[in-house]
Coordinates of C-alpha atoms in Angstrom, one line a residue:
Chain A
M1 CA 128.9 42.1 50.1
K2 CA 131.9 40.8 48.3
E3 CA 134.2 43.2 50.2
K4 CA 132.9 42.0 53.5
L5 CA 133.5 38.4 52.6
S6 CA 137.1 39.0 51.6
E7 CA 137.7 41.0 54.8
T8 CA 136.6 38.1 56.9
S9 CA 138.6 35.6 54.9
D10 CA 141.6 37.9 55.3
L11 CA 141.1 37.8 59.0
N12 CA 141.2 34.0 59.0
V13 CA 144.3 34.0 56.9
S14 CA 146.1 36.5 59.2
S15 CA 145.2 34.6 62.3
A16 CA 146.4 31.4 60.7
K17 CA 149.6 33.1 59.8
K18 CA 150.4 33.8 63.4
L19 CA 150.9 30.2 64.2
P20 CA 154.4 28.8 63.5
P21 CA 154.4 26.6 60.4
S22 CA 154.3 23.1 61.7
P23 CA 155.5 20.1 59.6
K24 CA 151.9 18.9 59.6
V25 CA 150.8 21.9 57.6
A26 CA 153.6 21.5 55.1
Q27 CA 152.7 17.9 54.7
S28 CA 149.1 18.7 54.0
S29 CA 149.9 21.3 51.4
L30 CA 152.1 18.8 49.6
K31 CA 149.2 16.4 49.8
H32 CA 146.9 19.1 48.5
K33 CA 149.2 19.8 45.5
L34 CA 149.4 16.1 44.8
S35 CA 145.7 15.6 44.8
H36 CA 145.3 18.7 42.7
S37 CA 147.6 17.2 40.0
V38 CA 145.7 13.9 40.2
L39 CA 142.4 15.8 39.6
Y40 CA 144.0 17.6 36.7
L41 CA 145.1 14.4 35.2
I42 CA 141.6 13.0 35.4
L43 CA 140.2 16.0 33.6
I44 CA 142.8 15.8 30.9
I45 CA 142.2 12.1 30.4
V46 CA 138.5 12.7 30.0
G47 CA 139.2 15.5 27.6
V48 CA 141.5 13.3 25.5
I49 CA 138.8 10.6 25.4
Q50 CA 136.2 13.1 24.2
I51 CA 138.5 14.5 21.4
L52 CA 140.5 11.5 20.3
P53 CA 137.9 9.8 18.1
L54 CA 137.4 13.1 16.2
V55 CA 141.2 13.5 15.7
W56 CA 141.3 10.0 14.4
L57 CA 138.4 10.8 12.0
F58 CA 140.2 13.8 10.7
L59 CA 143.4 11.8 10.2
F60 CA 141.8 9.0 8.2
S61 CA 139.9 11.5 6.1
L62 CA 143.3 12.5 4.7
K63 CA 144.6 9.0 4.1
D64 CA 144.0 6.4 1.4
N65 CA 143.0 2.9 2.4
Q66 CA 146.5 1.5 2.3
E67 CA 147.6 4.1 4.9
V68 CA 144.5 3.6 7.0
F69 CA 145.1 -0.1 7.2
N70 CA 148.9 -0.1 7.5
L71 CA 150.0 3.0 9.4
P72 CA 149.3 3.3 13.2
P73 CA 145.9 4.9 13.7
L74 CA 147.2 8.2 14.9
A75 CA 150.1 8.5 12.4
L76 CA 150.0 11.3 9.9
P77 CA 149.6 10.4 6.3
S78 CA 152.7 10.7 4.1
S79 CA 151.1 13.4 2.1
P80 CA 147.6 14.6 3.1
K81 CA 145.0 13.5 0.5
W82 CA 142.9 16.6 0.4
E83 CA 141.5 15.3 -2.9
N84 CA 139.3 13.0 -0.7
Y85 CA 137.3 16.1 0.1
L86 CA 137.2 17.3 -3.5
N87 CA 136.2 13.8 -4.7
V88 CA 133.2 13.4 -2.3
W89 CA 132.1 16.9 -2.9
T90 CA 132.0 16.5 -6.7
E91 CA 131.2 12.8 -7.1
G92 CA 128.3 12.5 -4.7
N93 CA 125.4 14.7 -4.0
I94 CA 127.1 16.2 -0.9
G95 CA 126.8 19.7 -2.2
V96 CA 123.1 19.3 -2.7
Y97 CA 122.6 17.7 0.7
F98 CA 124.6 20.5 2.2
L99 CA 122.5 23.2 0.6
N100 CA 119.3 21.5 1.7
S101 CA 120.6 21.3 5.3
V102 CA 121.3 25.0 5.2
I103 CA 117.9 25.9 3.7
V104 CA 115.8 23.6 6.0
T105 CA 117.8 24.5 9.1
G106 CA 117.7 28.2 8.4
A107 CA 114.0 28.4 7.5
A108 CA 113.0 26.3 10.6
V109 CA 115.2 28.4 12.9
I110 CA 113.8 31.7 11.7
L111 CA 110.2 30.4 11.9
T112 CA 110.7 28.9 15.3
V113 CA 112.4 31.9 16.9
L114 CA 109.9 34.4 15.5
L115 CA 106.8 32.3 16.5
A116 CA 108.2 31.5 19.9
S117 CA 109.0 35.2 20.5
F118 CA 105.4 36.2 19.6
V119 CA 104.0 33.5 22.0
T120 CA 106.4 34.3 24.8
F121 CA 105.6 38.1 24.5
A122 CA 101.9 37.4 24.6
I123 CA 102.2 35.0 27.6
T124 CA 104.5 37.1 29.7
R125 CA 103.6 40.7 28.8
M126 CA 100.0 40.8 27.8
H127 CA 97.0 40.3 30.0
W128 CA 94.6 37.4 29.4
K129 CA 93.1 34.6 31.4
L130 CA 94.3 31.6 29.5
N131 CA 97.9 32.5 29.4
K132 CA 99.0 29.9 32.0
F133 CA 97.0 27.2 30.2
V134 CA 98.6 28.0 26.8
L135 CA 102.0 28.0 28.4
G136 CA 101.2 24.6 29.9
L137 CA 100.3 23.2 26.5
F138 CA 103.7 24.2 25.2
M139 CA 105.5 22.8 28.2
V140 CA 103.8 19.4 28.1
G141 CA 105.0 19.3 24.4
L142 CA 108.6 19.0 25.8
M143 CA 107.8 15.5 27.0
I144 CA 106.2 14.1 23.9
P145 CA 108.5 11.5 22.2
V146 CA 108.8 12.2 18.4
H147 CA 108.4 8.5 17.6
S148 CA 104.9 8.4 19.0
T149 CA 103.9 11.1 16.5
L150 CA 105.7 9.6 13.5
I151 CA 103.1 7.4 12.0
P152 CA 100.2 10.0 12.2
L153 CA 102.5 12.7 10.8
F154 CA 103.5 10.4 8.0
S155 CA 99.9 9.8 6.9
F156 CA 99.0 13.4 7.5
Y157 CA 101.7 14.7 5.1
L158 CA 100.8 11.9 2.7
N159 CA 97.2 13.1 2.6
I160 CA 97.9 16.8 2.2
G161 CA 100.5 16.2 -0.5
L162 CA 103.5 17.4 1.5
M163 CA 105.2 14.0 1.6
D164 CA 108.7 14.3 0.1
H165 CA 108.6 18.1 0.3
P166 CA 111.0 20.3 2.4
L167 CA 108.0 22.1 4.0
A168 CA 107.1 18.9 5.8
I169 CA 110.4 18.9 7.7
I170 CA 110.5 22.6 8.2
L171 CA 107.1 22.7 9.8
T172 CA 107.8 19.6 11.9
Y173 CA 111.1 21.0 13.2
T174 CA 109.3 24.2 14.1
A175 CA 106.5 22.5 16.0
F176 CA 108.9 20.3 18.0
N177 CA 111.4 23.1 18.8
L178 CA 108.8 25.6 19.9
P179 CA 108.4 24.3 23.5
L180 CA 112.2 24.4 24.3
T181 CA 112.6 27.7 22.6
I182 CA 109.7 29.3 24.5
M183 CA 111.1 27.8 27.8
I184 CA 114.5 29.4 27.2
L185 CA 112.9 32.8 26.2
L186 CA 110.5 32.8 29.1
G187 CA 113.1 33.5 31.8
F188 CA 114.5 36.5 29.9
Y189 CA 111.0 38.0 29.2
Y190 CA 110.0 37.8 32.8
T191 CA 113.0 40.0 33.7
L192 CA 112.1 42.9 31.3
P193 CA 110.9 45.9 33.2
R194 CA 107.2 46.8 33.0
E195 CA 108.0 50.5 32.7
L196 CA 109.3 49.9 29.2
E197 CA 105.8 49.1 27.9
E198 CA 104.1 51.8 29.9
A199 CA 106.4 54.4 28.5
A200 CA 106.0 53.1 25.0
I201 CA 102.2 53.2 25.2
M202 CA 102.2 56.6 26.8
D203 CA 104.1 57.8 23.7
G204 CA 101.4 56.3 21.5
C205 CA 103.2 53.2 20.4
T206 CA 101.2 50.3 19.0
V207 CA 101.8 46.7 20.3
H208 CA 103.3 45.6 17.0
R209 CA 105.8 48.5 17.0
M210 CA 106.6 47.8 20.6
F211 CA 107.3 44.2 19.9
F212 CA 109.4 44.7 16.8
Q213 CA 111.2 47.9 17.7
I214 CA 111.7 47.6 21.4
I215 CA 111.1 44.0 22.8
L216 CA 112.7 42.0 19.9
P217 CA 115.9 44.0 19.8
M218 CA 116.2 43.9 23.6
T219 CA 115.9 40.1 23.7
A220 CA 118.5 39.7 21.0
P221 CA 121.1 37.9 23.3
V222 CA 118.6 35.2 24.3
V223 CA 117.2 35.0 20.8
A224 CA 120.7 34.3 19.5
T225 CA 121.1 31.5 22.1
T226 CA 117.9 29.8 21.1
A227 CA 118.7 30.2 17.4
I228 CA 122.0 28.4 17.9
I229 CA 120.5 25.6 19.9
N230 CA 117.8 25.2 17.2
M231 CA 120.4 25.3 14.5
I232 CA 122.3 22.4 16.1
Y233 CA 119.2 20.4 16.6
N234 CA 117.9 20.9 13.0
W235 CA 121.3 20.3 11.4
N236 CA 121.6 16.9 13.1
E237 CA 118.0 15.7 12.8
F238 CA 117.6 12.3 11.2
V239 CA 114.3 10.5 11.9
F240 CA 111.9 13.1 10.3
V241 CA 114.0 13.5 7.1
N242 CA 114.5 9.8 6.8
T243 CA 110.8 9.2 7.1
F244 CA 109.3 12.1 5.1
I245 CA 111.9 12.7 2.4
S246 CA 112.6 10.2 -0.3
S247 CA 114.1 12.0 -3.3
D248 CA 117.8 12.8 -3.4
K249 CA 117.3 16.4 -4.3
Y250 CA 115.6 17.2 -1.0
K251 CA 117.7 15.1 1.4
T252 CA 119.7 16.8 4.1
L253 CA 123.2 15.9 5.1
T254 CA 122.4 13.5 7.9
V255 CA 120.3 11.2 5.7
G256 CA 122.3 11.9 2.5
I257 CA 125.7 10.9 4.0
Q258 CA 124.1 7.8 5.4
N259 CA 123.2 6.7 1.8
F260 CA 126.4 7.9 0.3
I261 CA 128.5 6.0 2.8
G262 CA 126.4 2.9 2.1
Q263 CA 127.7 3.0 -1.5
Y264 CA 131.3 3.7 -0.7
S265 CA 131.6 1.6 2.4
T266 CA 135.1 0.4 1.6
D267 CA 136.8 3.8 0.9
W268 CA 137.7 5.0 4.4
G269 CA 139.2 8.3 3.2
A270 CA 136.0 9.2 1.3
I271 CA 133.9 8.3 4.3
G272 CA 136.1 10.3 6.7
A273 CA 135.9 13.3 4.4
T274 CA 132.1 13.1 4.1
L275 CA 131.7 12.9 7.9
V276 CA 134.1 15.8 8.4
I277 CA 132.2 17.9 5.9
S278 CA 128.9 17.1 7.7
I279 CA 130.2 18.1 11.2
L280 CA 132.4 21.0 10.2
P281 CA 129.7 23.8 10.2
I282 CA 128.7 22.8 13.8
L283 CA 132.3 22.7 14.9
I284 CA 132.9 26.2 13.4
V285 CA 129.8 27.6 15.1
F286 CA 131.0 26.0 18.3
V287 CA 134.4 27.6 18.2
L288 CA 132.9 31.0 17.5
L289 CA 130.0 30.8 20.0
S290 CA 130.7 28.2 22.6
N291 CA 129.6 30.4 25.5
R292 CA 126.1 30.9 24.0
I293 CA 125.8 27.2 23.4
V294 CA 126.8 26.2 26.9
E295 CA 124.4 28.8 28.3
G296 CA 121.6 27.6 26.0
I297 CA 122.0 24.0 27.0
T298 CA 122.2 24.8 30.6
S299 CA 119.1 27.0 30.8
G300 CA 117.2 24.7 28.4
S301 CA 117.7 21.6 30.6
V302 CA 117.9 22.6 34.2
K303 CA 114.5 24.3 34.2
G304 CA 112.9 21.3 32.6
Chain B
M1 CA 97.6 50.8 29.1
N2 CA 95.8 47.7 30.3
K3 CA 93.3 48.0 27.5
I4 CA 96.0 48.0 24.8
M5 CA 97.9 45.2 26.5
S6 CA 94.8 42.9 26.7
D7 CA 93.7 43.4 23.1
K8 CA 92.2 40.0 22.2
K9 CA 92.9 40.3 18.5
I10 CA 96.6 40.9 19.1
I11 CA 96.9 38.1 21.6
A12 CA 95.2 35.7 19.1
L13 CA 97.5 37.0 16.3
Y14 CA 100.6 36.4 18.4
T15 CA 99.7 33.0 19.8
L16 CA 97.6 31.2 17.2
P17 CA 100.2 30.4 14.6
A18 CA 102.5 28.6 17.1
L19 CA 99.5 27.1 18.8
I20 CA 98.0 25.7 15.6
L21 CA 101.4 24.1 14.7
L22 CA 101.7 22.6 18.1
L23 CA 98.1 21.2 18.0
I24 CA 98.2 19.8 14.5
L25 CA 101.8 18.4 14.5
I26 CA 102.1 17.2 18.1
Y27 CA 98.8 16.9 20.0
V28 CA 96.6 15.6 17.2
P29 CA 99.2 13.0 16.3
I30 CA 99.5 11.6 19.8
V31 CA 95.7 11.2 20.0
L32 CA 95.8 9.6 16.5
T33 CA 98.5 7.2 17.5
G34 CA 96.2 5.8 20.2
Y35 CA 93.4 5.6 17.6
Y36 CA 95.5 3.9 14.9
G37 CA 96.6 1.4 17.5
L38 CA 93.0 0.1 17.5
M39 CA 93.1 -0.5 13.7
D40 CA 94.4 -3.1 11.3
W41 CA 96.0 -0.8 8.8
D42 CA 98.9 -0.9 6.3
G43 CA 99.2 2.9 6.1
I44 CA 97.6 3.3 2.7
G45 CA 94.6 1.0 2.3
P46 CA 91.4 1.1 4.4
M47 CA 91.5 0.7 8.2
T48 CA 89.7 -2.0 10.0
F49 CA 88.7 -1.6 13.6
I50 CA 90.0 -4.5 15.6
G51 CA 89.6 -3.1 19.2
L52 CA 92.4 -3.9 21.5
D53 CA 93.8 -6.8 19.4
N54 CA 97.1 -4.9 18.7
Y55 CA 97.6 -4.2 22.4
K56 CA 96.8 -7.9 23.2
A57 CA 99.3 -9.0 20.6
L58 CA 101.9 -6.7 22.1
I59 CA 101.6 -8.5 25.4
S60 CA 102.5 -11.8 23.9
D61 CA 105.1 -10.5 21.4
H62 CA 108.5 -11.7 22.7
L63 CA 110.3 -9.5 20.1
F64 CA 108.6 -6.5 21.7
W65 CA 109.5 -7.4 25.2
N66 CA 113.0 -8.2 24.0
S67 CA 113.3 -4.6 22.7
A68 CA 111.7 -3.2 25.8
Y69 CA 114.2 -5.1 27.9
H70 CA 117.1 -3.5 25.9
S71 CA 115.6 -0.1 26.3
L72 CA 115.4 -0.7 30.1
L73 CA 119.0 -1.8 30.2
L74 CA 120.0 1.4 28.3
A75 CA 118.0 3.4 30.9
I76 CA 119.8 1.7 33.8
F77 CA 123.2 2.2 32.2
S78 CA 122.4 5.8 31.5
V79 CA 121.3 6.5 35.1
L80 CA 124.4 4.8 36.4
S81 CA 126.6 6.8 34.1
L82 CA 125.3 9.9 35.8
I83 CA 127.5 9.0 38.8
I84 CA 130.6 9.3 36.6
Y85 CA 129.4 12.6 35.1
L86 CA 128.6 13.9 38.6
A87 CA 132.1 12.9 39.9
I88 CA 133.8 14.6 36.9
S89 CA 131.6 17.7 37.6
L90 CA 132.6 17.8 41.2
V91 CA 136.3 17.8 40.2
L92 CA 135.7 20.4 37.6
A93 CA 133.8 22.7 39.9
S94 CA 136.4 22.5 42.7
Q95 CA 138.0 25.8 41.7
I96 CA 140.2 24.3 39.1
K97 CA 141.9 26.6 36.6
G98 CA 140.8 26.1 33.0
A99 CA 137.5 24.5 34.0
D100 CA 135.8 26.5 31.3
V101 CA 138.0 25.0 28.6
F102 CA 137.5 21.5 29.9
R103 CA 133.7 21.6 30.0
K104 CA 133.6 23.0 26.4
I105 CA 135.9 20.3 25.1
Y106 CA 133.7 17.7 26.9
L107 CA 130.6 19.1 25.1
I108 CA 131.9 18.7 21.5
P109 CA 130.5 15.1 20.9
M110 CA 127.1 16.2 22.0
L111 CA 126.9 18.7 19.1
L112 CA 127.4 16.1 16.4
S113 CA 124.7 14.2 14.7
S114 CA 124.0 10.7 15.8
V115 CA 124.5 9.5 12.2
A116 CA 128.1 10.9 12.1
I117 CA 128.8 9.5 15.6
A118 CA 127.4 6.1 14.6
Q119 CA 129.5 6.0 11.4
L120 CA 132.6 7.0 13.3
W121 CA 132.1 4.4 16.0
M122 CA 131.3 1.7 13.5
R123 CA 134.9 2.3 12.2
I124 CA 136.3 2.4 15.7
Y125 CA 134.7 -1.0 16.3
H126 CA 135.7 -2.4 12.9
P127 CA 136.8 -6.0 13.4
S128 CA 140.2 -5.8 11.7
N129 CA 140.9 -2.1 10.8
G130 CA 139.2 -0.3 13.7
V131 CA 141.2 1.5 16.4
M132 CA 139.8 -0.7 19.1
N133 CA 140.9 -4.0 17.8
R134 CA 144.2 -2.8 16.4
F135 CA 145.0 -1.6 19.9
L136 CA 144.0 -4.9 21.4
T137 CA 146.0 -6.9 18.9
S138 CA 149.0 -4.7 19.4
I139 CA 149.0 -5.5 23.2
G140 CA 148.9 -9.2 22.4
I141 CA 145.2 -10.1 22.3
E142 CA 144.9 -12.5 19.4
N143 CA 141.2 -12.8 18.9
P144 CA 139.7 -9.5 19.9
P145 CA 135.9 -9.3 20.1
L146 CA 133.8 -8.5 17.0
W147 CA 131.9 -5.9 19.1
L148 CA 128.9 -5.0 16.9
S149 CA 128.3 -8.5 15.5
D150 CA 128.6 -10.2 18.9
T151 CA 125.1 -10.7 20.3
S152 CA 126.3 -10.6 23.9
L153 CA 128.5 -7.5 23.5
V154 CA 126.6 -5.4 21.1
L155 CA 124.5 -3.5 23.6
F156 CA 127.5 -2.6 25.7
A157 CA 129.4 -1.6 22.5
I158 CA 126.5 0.7 21.6
F159 CA 126.4 2.2 25.1
V160 CA 130.0 3.4 24.9
P161 CA 129.4 6.0 22.2
I162 CA 126.2 7.0 24.1
L163 CA 128.3 7.6 27.2
W164 CA 130.8 9.5 25.2
Q165 CA 128.1 11.6 23.4
Y166 CA 126.2 12.8 26.4
A167 CA 129.1 13.3 28.8
G168 CA 129.4 17.0 28.1
F169 CA 125.7 17.6 28.3
Y170 CA 125.3 16.3 31.9
I171 CA 128.6 17.7 33.0
I172 CA 127.7 21.2 32.1
I173 CA 124.3 20.9 33.8
Y174 CA 125.9 19.6 37.0
Y175 CA 128.7 22.1 36.8
A176 CA 126.3 25.0 36.5
A177 CA 124.3 23.7 39.5
L178 CA 127.5 23.2 41.6
R179 CA 128.8 26.7 40.8
N180 CA 125.5 28.1 42.1
I181 CA 126.2 26.7 45.6
P182 CA 127.2 29.7 47.8
N183 CA 130.9 29.5 48.7
E184 CA 130.2 30.4 52.4
L185 CA 128.5 27.0 53.0
V186 CA 131.5 25.0 51.6
E187 CA 134.0 27.3 53.5
A188 CA 132.1 26.9 56.7
A189 CA 132.2 23.1 56.4
R190 CA 135.9 23.2 55.6
I191 CA 136.7 25.2 58.6
D192 CA 134.7 22.7 60.7
G193 CA 137.1 20.1 59.4
A194 CA 135.0 18.3 56.8
T195 CA 136.9 16.4 54.2
P196 CA 136.3 17.2 50.5
F197 CA 134.5 13.9 50.2
Q198 CA 132.2 14.7 53.1
I199 CA 131.6 18.2 51.7
A200 CA 130.6 16.7 48.3
Y201 CA 128.4 14.0 49.8
K202 CA 126.8 15.8 52.7
I203 CA 126.6 19.4 51.4
K204 CA 126.9 19.7 47.6
L205 CA 124.9 16.7 46.5
P206 CA 121.8 17.5 48.7
L207 CA 121.9 21.1 47.5
I208 CA 121.7 20.1 43.8
S209 CA 119.3 17.2 44.3
G210 CA 116.7 19.0 42.3
V211 CA 119.0 19.1 39.3
I212 CA 120.0 15.5 39.8
K213 CA 116.4 14.5 39.7
V214 CA 115.9 16.4 36.4
T215 CA 118.9 14.6 34.9
I216 CA 117.6 11.2 36.0
V217 CA 114.3 12.0 34.2
L218 CA 116.2 13.2 31.1
A219 CA 118.5 10.1 31.1
V220 CA 115.6 7.6 31.5
I221 CA 113.4 9.3 28.9
G222 CA 116.3 9.7 26.5
S223 CA 117.1 6.0 26.8
L224 CA 113.5 4.9 26.3
K225 CA 113.2 6.8 23.0
Y226 CA 116.8 6.1 21.8
F227 CA 116.8 5.5 18.1
D228 CA 119.2 7.2 15.6
L229 CA 122.5 5.7 16.7
I230 CA 121.2 2.2 16.9
Y231 CA 119.4 2.4 13.6
V232 CA 122.6 3.4 11.8
M233 CA 125.1 1.2 13.7
T234 CA 123.3 -2.1 13.9
D235 CA 119.7 -1.7 12.8
G236 CA 118.7 -3.6 15.9
G237 CA 120.9 -6.6 15.1
P238 CA 122.6 -9.0 15.1
N239 CA 119.5 -11.1 15.5
G240 CA 117.6 -8.5 17.5
A241 CA 120.3 -8.2 20.2
S242 CA 120.3 -4.4 20.1
E243 CA 116.7 -3.8 19.1
V244 CA 115.0 -1.1 21.2
M245 CA 111.4 0.0 21.4
A246 CA 111.7 2.9 19.0
S247 CA 113.6 0.9 16.4
Y248 CA 111.1 -2.0 16.7
M249 CA 108.2 0.4 16.1
Y250 CA 110.0 2.0 13.1
K251 CA 110.6 -1.4 11.6
L252 CA 107.0 -2.6 12.0
A253 CA 105.5 0.6 10.6
F254 CA 107.9 1.6 7.8
R255 CA 109.3 -1.8 6.7
T256 CA 106.5 -4.3 7.2
N257 CA 103.8 -1.7 6.7
D258 CA 102.0 -2.8 9.9
F259 CA 100.9 0.8 10.8
G260 CA 98.3 -0.3 13.3
Y261 CA 100.6 -2.4 15.3
G262 CA 103.4 0.2 15.1
S263 CA 101.0 2.8 16.3
A264 CA 100.1 0.6 19.3
I265 CA 103.8 0.5 20.2
G266 CA 104.1 4.3 19.7
F267 CA 101.2 4.9 22.0
F268 CA 102.6 2.4 24.6
L269 CA 105.9 4.4 24.4
L270 CA 104.1 7.7 25.0
I271 CA 102.2 6.4 28.0
L272 CA 105.3 4.8 29.4
I273 CA 107.3 8.0 29.1
L274 CA 104.6 10.1 30.7
L275 CA 104.2 7.5 33.5
V276 CA 108.0 7.2 34.1
T277 CA 108.4 11.0 34.3
Y278 CA 105.5 11.2 36.8
L279 CA 106.8 8.3 38.9
I280 CA 110.5 9.6 39.1
R281 CA 109.3 13.1 40.0
K282 CA 107.0 11.6 42.7
L283 CA 109.5 9.1 44.1
T284 CA 112.4 11.5 44.3
T285 CA 110.5 14.4 45.9
S286 CA 111.9 14.7 49.4
R287 CA 112.5 17.2 52.1
E288 CA 115.7 18.1 50.5
D289 CA 113.8 19.9 47.7
N290 CA 112.8 22.5 50.3
V291 CA 116.4 23.4 51.2
Q292 CA 116.8 27.1 51.0
Y293 CA 120.1 28.8 50.6

């Protein structure tokens, strides 16, 4: 197919070449080049706008207040104050918040991806009458605004004694991330060949072994994508932690830094360092796995 | 084969854990929100049934309509900003080298928490030390605006980081859709002498109308439930000038302990979002959805 296309376009090119180059053609190619440069310029400007606030953040995280207020915003500090990072890490609870974020995010991601894989397997590969209905229940969940569930969830966790307990946020993250995770997994599961299961069953394989030893490893690429999307969501979540968690020892970074900054609202260097610490894990993951993230966001939203 | 793959016990084992979480933590709460909305309740003490009084109070609560109006404005801004994102995506998808790098750079703000974004932009808008006003004073503007403490400017000032945060998200959605358009269609139009603008308007946009519709729904819904950034940056202030529905609900429930009234707003928000989703999908369904290529 591709070869055919290139053949026909070659034909067009060669027939165009036969004509003597007219000044009009030269003019239009100049115009083309010019418009191409303008387009590039637009893209670069947009790129600079997207990055510049973060560059500024990084720069002021290495300055003291005097440099922040007296030097031009994008000037480098005379000597980078790396001690800002050390200070906020040792003085505040940032280390505790950081660890909580890692635990809560990790637990919710594993739980979500595993439960979603089970459900998607049952819906797409197994035979039962209610599968479309159950899938529908999960898909409607995509539209439910978290704020409409906040008050009942608050009183629910209060009643069962999970208020101010990490389990409350882990379970909530899992429930609210299941619909999107299932949606992304779904497309991949539909493409798995049926013969796979037939052969496995012929060989006397049980469903559980089939799921864990054949299906789950085969879906590893899409599972990785959903895991990263889940991780970003959980790492950044604010409302649930802010509502369900009150003690410092259980707070995650998003809520913790919010309180910390409230106390140090005049020390810009400390605030900058705190913010950089909170966004660094996501930025590192992004640098390493940007293709998967782009893929996950694209497939997660377009189908919705 | 069929017998093993339709084993009821295994199906239950695989679906029930997720289903139970979904029902208890999402479906039961949305029903309860409607129920609590009928109560006079402080969240801890006994509930008193007061019928539709909360909903009636809502109708005459000018603070609520104020917040609803701000949410509506955010929704309108967001939908309009889709035009900018779409234009950038058209440029990006027009066989430009390095498009991949650009769209990844654009995406970065979207990956950061709203709290970090809010804290960063509060400093960008800082009256005397922020980048914004230092730039304005450096080009000779003597009394630059106070941005977040100016009641007439605050909503626009809040919308700028929103625009910045979501740019990459919408751009990669449009980009993916535009790249899916078969090249032959665009080539054929070009040979027929169509200008790039005509090709974009008459061929590309109709072909991705389904995706555009999805993004309109996402932008409107996202705006109606917008919360984190506003909560951190202004807490709805100054004087309610940036209050939105979700922040108003949060305040009533968790600061003034008016859980019944807060629930009524939560339920209203839920119905509004489901209704808006349905209406947008209905209104934007057109012949173009049936285009096959």
